[in-house]
């Protein structure tokens, strides 16, 4: 079974600064997908960024980027130029490469951006 | 383009009762998955429906059951409610087996069992 661990229950960052959220996972699979989801107070899970394990290049989406270390089974999220709207719960999630497999989530990190 | 819609948004039930939660997937999506998110936890997979059949199931008791209709909408039913069933129930939709692109989630139904 796969497990996802987020070791930082809470973090805070000053507006316009950079913050990195950590995620480690355990799997015996060689091919899989990793995701970061954002859950604001509205409760909807919003996809932030996606990484395919067979791609060595780290994914980037505007101010969001990841540091994917496959051998170390580490998948951290970097948020640059933090904005007040980034305040939310952030969940790291794993999914096998084969079809119709569920997401396995970590427990989340609560990020607060301070003005 | 409507996203995933869930109803109701909030619900209070008494122990032992039964509850039905509803989900309409994003337009063009045909697969619906349900997740339970307890307070302070990440979502846990309950089950997934595709072509009106349950395709996969997580580690949840038979008190949790579901259904998918021909229009791809779905229901989650929970019988004999326990206090521990209090949680946010999230519905996520996707297109067939191309879920590697990620799911689209609704805003959830907050169920409180008293």
PDB file of C-alpha atoms in Angstrom:
ATOM      1  CA  UNK A   1       0.000   0.000   0.000  1.00  0.00           C
ATOM      2  CA  UNK A   2       1.061   3.531  -0.673  1.00  0.00           C
ATOM      3  CA  UNK A   3       1.457   6.132   2.058  1.00  0.00           C
ATOM      4  CA  UNK A   4       1.940   9.893   1.879  1.00  0.00           C
ATOM      5  CA  UNK A   5       3.487  11.873   4.729  1.00  0.00           C
ATOM      6  CA  UNK A   6       3.371  15.619   5.233  1.00  0.00           C
ATOM      7  CA  UNK A   7       5.497  16.422   8.254  1.00  0.00           C
ATOM      8  CA  UNK A   8       4.564  20.100   8.600  1.00  0.00           C
ATOM      9  CA  UNK A   9       1.066  20.495  10.090  1.00  0.00           C
ATOM     10  CA  UNK A  10       1.252  24.297   9.900  1.00  0.00           C
ATOM     11  CA  UNK A  11       3.424  26.888   8.213  1.00  0.00           C
ATOM     12  CA  UNK A  12       3.347  30.618   7.767  1.00  0.00           C
ATOM     13  CA  UNK A  13       5.030  32.977   5.326  1.00  0.00           C
ATOM     14  CA  UNK A  14       5.160  36.704   4.764  1.00  0.00           C
ATOM     15  CA  UNK A  15       3.439  38.064   1.712  1.00  0.00           C
ATOM     16  CA  UNK A  16       5.779  38.133  -1.331  1.00  0.00           C
ATOM     17  CA  UNK A  17       8.180  35.659   0.274  1.00  0.00           C
ATOM     18  CA  UNK A  18       8.877  32.059  -0.777  1.00  0.00           C
ATOM     19  CA  UNK A  19       7.790  28.966   1.140  1.00  0.00           C
ATOM     20  CA  UNK A  20       8.407  25.258   0.635  1.00  0.00           C
ATOM     21  CA  UNK A  21       6.010  22.531   1.746  1.00  0.00           C
ATOM     22  CA  UNK A  22       7.384  19.023   2.238  1.00  0.00           C
ATOM     23  CA  UNK A  23       5.951  15.676   1.194  1.00  0.00           C
ATOM     24  CA  UNK A  24       7.389  12.175   1.253  1.00  0.00           C
ATOM     25  CA  UNK A  25       5.738   9.011   0.053  1.00  0.00           C
ATOM     26  CA  UNK A  26       6.268   5.296   0.088  1.00  0.00           C
ATOM     27  CA  UNK A  27       5.516   3.005  -2.826  1.00  0.00           C
ATOM     28  CA  UNK A  28       6.888   0.002  -4.642  1.00  0.00           C
ATOM     29  CA  UNK A  29       5.501   1.296  -7.941  1.00  0.00           C
ATOM     30  CA  UNK A  30       7.905   2.586 -10.560  1.00  0.00           C
ATOM     31  CA  UNK A  31       5.426   4.662 -12.513  1.00  0.00           C
ATOM     32  CA  UNK A  32       2.911   6.936 -10.827  1.00  0.00           C
ATOM     33  CA  UNK A  33       1.596  10.483 -10.497  1.00  0.00           C
ATOM     34  CA  UNK A  34       2.004  13.005  -7.725  1.00  0.00           C
ATOM     35  CA  UNK A  35      -0.212  15.988  -7.079  1.00  0.00           C
ATOM     36  CA  UNK A  36      -0.494  19.011  -4.862  1.00  0.00           C
ATOM     37  CA  UNK A  37      -4.025  20.124  -4.079  1.00  0.00           C
ATOM     38  CA  UNK A  38      -5.111  23.339  -2.373  1.00  0.00           C
ATOM     39  CA  UNK A  39      -8.189  23.409  -0.137  1.00  0.00           C
ATOM     40  CA  UNK A  40      -9.266  26.954   0.805  1.00  0.00           C
ATOM     41  CA  UNK A  41     -12.060  27.650   3.333  1.00  0.00           C
ATOM     42  CA  UNK A  42     -14.538  27.088   0.497  1.00  0.00           C
ATOM     43  CA  UNK A  43     -13.595  23.391   0.950  1.00  0.00           C
ATOM     44  CA  UNK A  44     -13.173  22.643  -2.759  1.00  0.00           C
ATOM     45  CA  UNK A  45     -10.001  20.751  -3.621  1.00  0.00           C
ATOM     46  CA  UNK A  46      -8.174  22.652  -6.346  1.00  0.00           C
ATOM     47  CA  UNK A  47      -5.370  21.052  -8.345  1.00  0.00           C
ATOM     48  CA  UNK A  48      -2.206  23.122  -8.006  1.00  0.00           C
ATOM     49  CA  UNK A  49       0.377  21.046  -9.833  1.00  0.00           C
ATOM     50  CA  UNK A  50       0.929  17.556 -11.204  1.00  0.00           C
ATOM     51  CA  UNK A  51       4.097  15.489 -11.722  1.00  0.00           C
ATOM     52  CA  UNK A  52       4.541  12.274 -13.676  1.00  0.00           C
ATOM     53  CA  UNK A  53       7.133  10.018 -12.083  1.00  0.00           C
ATOM     54  CA  UNK A  54       8.767   9.028 -15.359  1.00  0.00           C
ATOM     55  CA  UNK A  55       9.497  12.683 -16.174  1.00  0.00           C
ATOM     56  CA  UNK A  56      12.694  13.888 -14.573  1.00  0.00           C
ATOM     57  CA  UNK A  57      11.920  17.539 -15.225  1.00  0.00           C
ATOM     58  CA  UNK A  58      10.225  19.232 -12.294  1.00  0.00           C
ATOM     59  CA  UNK A  59       6.740  20.576 -12.992  1.00  0.00           C
ATOM     60  CA  UNK A  60       6.095  24.319 -12.857  1.00  0.00           C
ATOM     61  CA  UNK A  61       2.840  26.286 -12.884  1.00  0.00           C
ATOM     62  CA  UNK A  62       3.366  30.043 -12.627  1.00  0.00           C
ATOM     63  CA  UNK A  63       4.418  30.750  -9.010  1.00  0.00           C
ATOM     64  CA  UNK A  64       4.233  27.055  -8.063  1.00  0.00           C
ATOM     65  CA  UNK A  65       7.011  24.569  -8.686  1.00  0.00           C
ATOM     66  CA  UNK A  66       7.991  21.191  -7.322  1.00  0.00           C
ATOM     67  CA  UNK A  67      11.234  19.500  -6.375  1.00  0.00           C
ATOM     68  CA  UNK A  68      10.706  15.847  -7.284  1.00  0.00           C
ATOM     69  CA  UNK A  69      13.357  13.480  -5.994  1.00  0.00           C
ATOM     70  CA  UNK A  70      12.288   9.988  -7.104  1.00  0.00           C
ATOM     71  CA  UNK A  71      15.052   8.049  -5.389  1.00  0.00           C
ATOM     72  CA  UNK A  72      14.381   9.819  -2.114  1.00  0.00           C
ATOM     73  CA  UNK A  73      10.603   9.581  -2.650  1.00  0.00           C
ATOM     74  CA  UNK A  74      10.277  13.268  -1.956  1.00  0.00           C
ATOM     75  CA  UNK A  75       7.936  15.756  -3.604  1.00  0.00           C
ATOM     76  CA  UNK A  76       8.087  19.288  -2.193  1.00  0.00           C
ATOM     77  CA  UNK A  77       6.072  22.301  -3.324  1.00  0.00           C
ATOM     78  CA  UNK A  78       7.630  25.750  -3.604  1.00  0.00           C
ATOM     79  CA  UNK A  79       5.389  28.798  -3.671  1.00  0.00           C
ATOM     80  CA  UNK A  80       7.120  31.964  -4.838  1.00  0.00           C
ATOM     81  CA  UNK A  81       5.879  35.524  -4.294  1.00  0.00           C
ATOM     82  CA  UNK A  82       3.289  34.284  -1.779  1.00  0.00           C
ATOM     83  CA  UNK A  83      -0.083  36.001  -1.911  1.00  0.00           C
ATOM     84  CA  UNK A  84      -2.834  36.300   0.688  1.00  0.00           C
ATOM     85  CA  UNK A  85      -5.018  34.129  -1.525  1.00  0.00           C
ATOM     86  CA  UNK A  86      -2.558  31.266  -1.116  1.00  0.00           C
ATOM     87  CA  UNK A  87      -3.756  30.824   2.474  1.00  0.00           C
ATOM     88  CA  UNK A  88      -5.258  27.323   2.556  1.00  0.00           C
ATOM     89  CA  UNK A  89      -4.701  23.673   3.409  1.00  0.00           C
ATOM     90  CA  UNK A  90      -2.308  21.993   0.996  1.00  0.00           C
ATOM     91  CA  UNK A  91      -2.472  18.252   0.375  1.00  0.00           C
ATOM     92  CA  UNK A  92       0.078  16.074  -1.320  1.00  0.00           C
ATOM     93  CA  UNK A  93      -1.439  13.099  -3.148  1.00  0.00           C
ATOM     94  CA  UNK A  94      -0.215   9.948  -4.900  1.00  0.00           C
ATOM     95  CA  UNK A  95      -1.854   7.942  -7.659  1.00  0.00           C
ATOM     96  CA  UNK A  96      -0.723   4.793  -9.449  1.00  0.00           C
ATOM     97  CA  UNK A  97      -0.154   5.080 -13.170  1.00  0.00           C
ATOM     98  CA  UNK A  98      -2.786   2.510 -14.092  1.00  0.00           C
ATOM     99  CA  UNK A  99      -6.319   3.652 -14.767  1.00  0.00           C
ATOM    100  CA  UNK A 100      -9.114   4.035 -12.247  1.00  0.00           C
ATOM    101  CA  UNK A 101      -6.904   4.142  -9.204  1.00  0.00           C
ATOM    102  CA  UNK A 102      -7.786   6.374  -6.268  1.00  0.00           C
ATOM    103  CA  UNK A 103      -5.799   9.239  -4.845  1.00  0.00           C
ATOM    104  CA  UNK A 104      -3.908   8.642  -1.607  1.00  0.00           C
ATOM    105  CA  UNK A 105      -3.609  11.866   0.370  1.00  0.00           C
ATOM    106  CA  UNK A 106      -1.343  13.102   3.102  1.00  0.00           C
ATOM    107  CA  UNK A 107      -2.764  14.783   6.201  1.00  0.00           C
ATOM    108  CA  UNK A 108      -2.131  18.240   4.844  1.00  0.00           C
ATOM    109  CA  UNK A 109      -0.228  21.397   5.733  1.00  0.00           C
ATOM    110  CA  UNK A 110      -2.084  24.526   6.796  1.00  0.00           C
ATOM    111  CA  UNK A 111      -0.380  27.516   5.155  1.00  0.00           C
ATOM    112  CA  UNK A 112      -1.015  31.047   6.364  1.00  0.00           C
ATOM    113  CA  UNK A 113       0.222  33.998   4.318  1.00  0.00           C
ATOM    114  CA  UNK A 114       0.719  37.045   6.508  1.00  0.00           C
ATOM    115  CA  UNK A 115       0.430  40.595   5.229  1.00  0.00           C
TER     116      UNK A 115
ATOM    117  CA  UNK B   1     -19.025  25.047 -17.787  1.00  0.00           C
ATOM    118  CA  UNK B   2     -20.428  23.784 -14.488  1.00  0.00           C
ATOM    119  CA  UNK B   3     -17.984  22.072 -12.184  1.00  0.00           C
ATOM    120  CA  UNK B   4     -18.830  19.318  -9.735  1.00  0.00           C
ATOM    121  CA  UNK B   5     -21.912  20.134  -7.691  1.00  0.00           C
ATOM    122  CA  UNK B   6     -22.830  18.465  -4.439  1.00  0.00           C
ATOM    123  CA  UNK B   7     -25.970  18.647  -2.333  1.00  0.00           C
ATOM    124  CA  UNK B   8     -26.770  19.390   0.354  1.00  0.00           C
ATOM    125  CA  UNK B   9     -23.901  21.558   1.588  1.00  0.00           C
ATOM    126  CA  UNK B  10     -24.586  20.819   5.238  1.00  0.00           C
ATOM    127  CA  UNK B  11     -26.541  18.107   6.984  1.00  0.00           C
ATOM    128  CA  UNK B  12     -27.230  17.122  10.589  1.00  0.00           C
ATOM    129  CA  UNK B  13     -28.412  13.586  11.343  1.00  0.00           C
ATOM    130  CA  UNK B  14     -29.000  11.490  14.445  1.00  0.00           C
ATOM    131  CA  UNK B  15     -27.124   8.290  15.229  1.00  0.00           C
ATOM    132  CA  UNK B  16     -28.766   5.278  13.609  1.00  0.00           C
ATOM    133  CA  UNK B  17     -30.365   7.271  10.810  1.00  0.00           C
ATOM    134  CA  UNK B  18     -29.653   6.946   7.116  1.00  0.00           C
ATOM    135  CA  UNK B  19     -28.370   9.686   4.809  1.00  0.00           C
ATOM    136  CA  UNK B  20     -28.099  10.232   1.061  1.00  0.00           C
ATOM    137  CA  UNK B  21     -25.624  12.644  -0.485  1.00  0.00           C
ATOM    138  CA  UNK B  22     -25.737  13.669  -4.124  1.00  0.00           C
ATOM    139  CA  UNK B  23     -23.174  14.613  -6.728  1.00  0.00           C
ATOM    140  CA  UNK B  24     -23.368  15.884 -10.292  1.00  0.00           C
ATOM    141  CA  UNK B  25     -20.067  15.518 -12.157  1.00  0.00           C
ATOM    142  CA  UNK B  26     -18.405  18.158 -14.263  1.00  0.00           C
ATOM    143  CA  UNK B  27     -19.842  18.398 -17.750  1.00  0.00           C
ATOM    144  CA  UNK B  28     -18.224  15.768 -19.964  1.00  0.00           C
ATOM    145  CA  UNK B  29     -17.032  13.605 -17.075  1.00  0.00           C
ATOM    146  CA  UNK B  30     -18.373  10.089 -16.612  1.00  0.00           C
ATOM    147  CA  UNK B  31     -16.544   8.766 -13.545  1.00  0.00           C
ATOM    148  CA  UNK B  32     -17.401   9.707  -9.981  1.00  0.00           C
ATOM    149  CA  UNK B  33     -15.372   9.007  -6.853  1.00  0.00           C
ATOM    150  CA  UNK B  34     -16.309   9.662  -3.242  1.00  0.00           C
ATOM    151  CA  UNK B  35     -13.948  10.609  -0.435  1.00  0.00           C
ATOM    152  CA  UNK B  36     -14.435  11.081   3.300  1.00  0.00           C
ATOM    153  CA  UNK B  37     -12.422  13.845   4.978  1.00  0.00           C
ATOM    154  CA  UNK B  38     -12.485  13.759   8.763  1.00  0.00           C
ATOM    155  CA  UNK B  39     -11.573  16.934  10.631  1.00  0.00           C
ATOM    156  CA  UNK B  40      -7.844  17.617  10.411  1.00  0.00           C
ATOM    157  CA  UNK B  41      -7.206  14.719   8.041  1.00  0.00           C
ATOM    158  CA  UNK B  42      -6.678  14.190   4.364  1.00  0.00           C
ATOM    159  CA  UNK B  43      -9.471  12.697   2.263  1.00  0.00           C
ATOM    160  CA  UNK B  44      -9.899   8.915   2.346  1.00  0.00           C
ATOM    161  CA  UNK B  45     -11.191   7.046  -0.720  1.00  0.00           C
ATOM    162  CA  UNK B  46     -14.609   5.431  -0.296  1.00  0.00           C
ATOM    163  CA  UNK B  47     -15.476   4.109  -3.775  1.00  0.00           C
ATOM    164  CA  UNK B  48     -15.589   4.930  -7.460  1.00  0.00           C
ATOM    165  CA  UNK B  49     -18.361   4.547 -10.029  1.00  0.00           C
ATOM    166  CA  UNK B  50     -17.933   4.194 -13.760  1.00  0.00           C
ATOM    167  CA  UNK B  51     -20.554   3.009 -16.262  1.00  0.00           C
ATOM    168  CA  UNK B  52     -23.037   2.717 -13.382  1.00  0.00           C
ATOM    169  CA  UNK B  53     -20.936   0.121 -11.569  1.00  0.00           C
ATOM    170  CA  UNK B  54     -18.755   0.290  -8.485  1.00  0.00           C
ATOM    171  CA  UNK B  55     -15.241  -0.190  -9.858  1.00  0.00           C
ATOM    172  CA  UNK B  56     -13.081   0.204  -6.787  1.00  0.00           C
ATOM    173  CA  UNK B  57     -13.699   0.435  -3.081  1.00  0.00           C
ATOM    174  CA  UNK B  58     -11.636   1.677  -0.173  1.00  0.00           C
ATOM    175  CA  UNK B  59     -11.600   0.338   3.359  1.00  0.00           C
ATOM    176  CA  UNK B  60     -15.134   1.317   4.323  1.00  0.00           C
ATOM    177  CA  UNK B  61     -17.892  -0.927   5.744  1.00  0.00           C
ATOM    178  CA  UNK B  62     -20.932  -2.048   3.800  1.00  0.00           C
ATOM    179  CA  UNK B  63     -22.957   0.669   5.537  1.00  0.00           C
ATOM    180  CA  UNK B  64     -21.512   2.890   2.823  1.00  0.00           C
ATOM    181  CA  UNK B  65     -23.132   2.253  -0.532  1.00  0.00           C
ATOM    182  CA  UNK B  66     -23.580   4.176  -3.721  1.00  0.00           C
ATOM    183  CA  UNK B  67     -25.189   4.432  -7.069  1.00  0.00           C
ATOM    184  CA  UNK B  68     -24.503   6.028 -10.422  1.00  0.00           C
ATOM    185  CA  UNK B  69     -27.273   7.060 -12.753  1.00  0.00           C
ATOM    186  CA  UNK B  70     -27.313   7.043 -16.583  1.00  0.00           C
ATOM    187  CA  UNK B  71     -26.630  10.803 -16.584  1.00  0.00           C
ATOM    188  CA  UNK B  72     -23.421  10.065 -14.596  1.00  0.00           C
ATOM    189  CA  UNK B  73     -24.659  11.697 -11.391  1.00  0.00           C
ATOM    190  CA  UNK B  74     -24.104   9.721  -8.228  1.00  0.00           C
ATOM    191  CA  UNK B  75     -25.415   9.160  -4.732  1.00  0.00           C
ATOM    192  CA  UNK B  76     -23.619   8.114  -1.573  1.00  0.00           C
ATOM    193  CA  UNK B  77     -25.757   6.373   1.039  1.00  0.00           C
ATOM    194  CA  UNK B  78     -24.733   5.742   4.612  1.00  0.00           C
ATOM    195  CA  UNK B  79     -26.890   3.541   6.837  1.00  0.00           C
ATOM    196  CA  UNK B  80     -26.932   3.211  10.632  1.00  0.00           C
ATOM    197  CA  UNK B  81     -24.984   6.428  11.126  1.00  0.00           C
ATOM    198  CA  UNK B  82     -22.294   6.543  13.787  1.00  0.00           C
ATOM    199  CA  UNK B  83     -20.794   9.605  15.448  1.00  0.00           C
ATOM    200  CA  UNK B  84     -17.556   8.752  13.654  1.00  0.00           C
ATOM    201  CA  UNK B  85     -19.237   9.248  10.292  1.00  0.00           C
ATOM    202  CA  UNK B  86     -19.194  12.998  10.909  1.00  0.00           C
ATOM    203  CA  UNK B  87     -16.975  14.392   8.179  1.00  0.00           C
ATOM    204  CA  UNK B  88     -16.772  16.338   4.944  1.00  0.00           C
ATOM    205  CA  UNK B  89     -17.780  14.108   2.037  1.00  0.00           C
ATOM    206  CA  UNK B  90     -16.141  15.067  -1.228  1.00  0.00           C
ATOM    207  CA  UNK B  91     -17.185  14.013  -4.691  1.00  0.00           C
ATOM    208  CA  UNK B  92     -14.646  14.022  -7.507  1.00  0.00           C
ATOM    209  CA  UNK B  93     -15.267  13.476 -11.196  1.00  0.00           C
ATOM    210  CA  UNK B  94     -13.017  12.513 -14.070  1.00  0.00           C
ATOM    211  CA  UNK B  95     -13.182  11.369 -17.661  1.00  0.00           C
ATOM    212  CA  UNK B  96     -13.204   7.598 -18.005  1.00  0.00           C
ATOM    213  CA  UNK B  97      -9.867   6.035 -17.312  1.00  0.00           C
ATOM    214  CA  UNK B  98      -7.916   9.223 -17.990  1.00  0.00           C
ATOM    215  CA  UNK B  99      -7.845  10.106 -14.323  1.00  0.00           C
ATOM    216  CA  UNK B 100      -4.096  10.492 -14.427  1.00  0.00           C
ATOM    217  CA  UNK B 101      -4.820  14.111 -15.322  1.00  0.00           C
ATOM    218  CA  UNK B 102      -6.347  14.580 -11.904  1.00  0.00           C
ATOM    219  CA  UNK B 103      -9.816  14.795 -10.538  1.00  0.00           C
ATOM    220  CA  UNK B 104     -12.193  17.754 -10.347  1.00  0.00           C
ATOM    221  CA  UNK B 105     -13.608  18.059  -6.856  1.00  0.00           C
ATOM    222  CA  UNK B 106     -16.811  19.530  -5.531  1.00  0.00           C
ATOM    223  CA  UNK B 107     -17.063  21.645  -2.391  1.00  0.00           C
ATOM    224  CA  UNK B 108     -18.372  18.743  -0.361  1.00  0.00           C
ATOM    225  CA  UNK B 109     -21.205  17.973   2.015  1.00  0.00           C
ATOM    226  CA  UNK B 110     -20.518  18.560   5.699  1.00  0.00           C
ATOM    227  CA  UNK B 111     -22.259  15.755   7.622  1.00  0.00           C
ATOM    228  CA  UNK B 112     -22.658  16.052  11.367  1.00  0.00           C
ATOM    229  CA  UNK B 113     -23.983  13.054  13.301  1.00  0.00           C
ATOM    230  CA  UNK B 114     -25.327  13.828  16.775  1.00  0.00           C
TER     231      UNK B 114
END
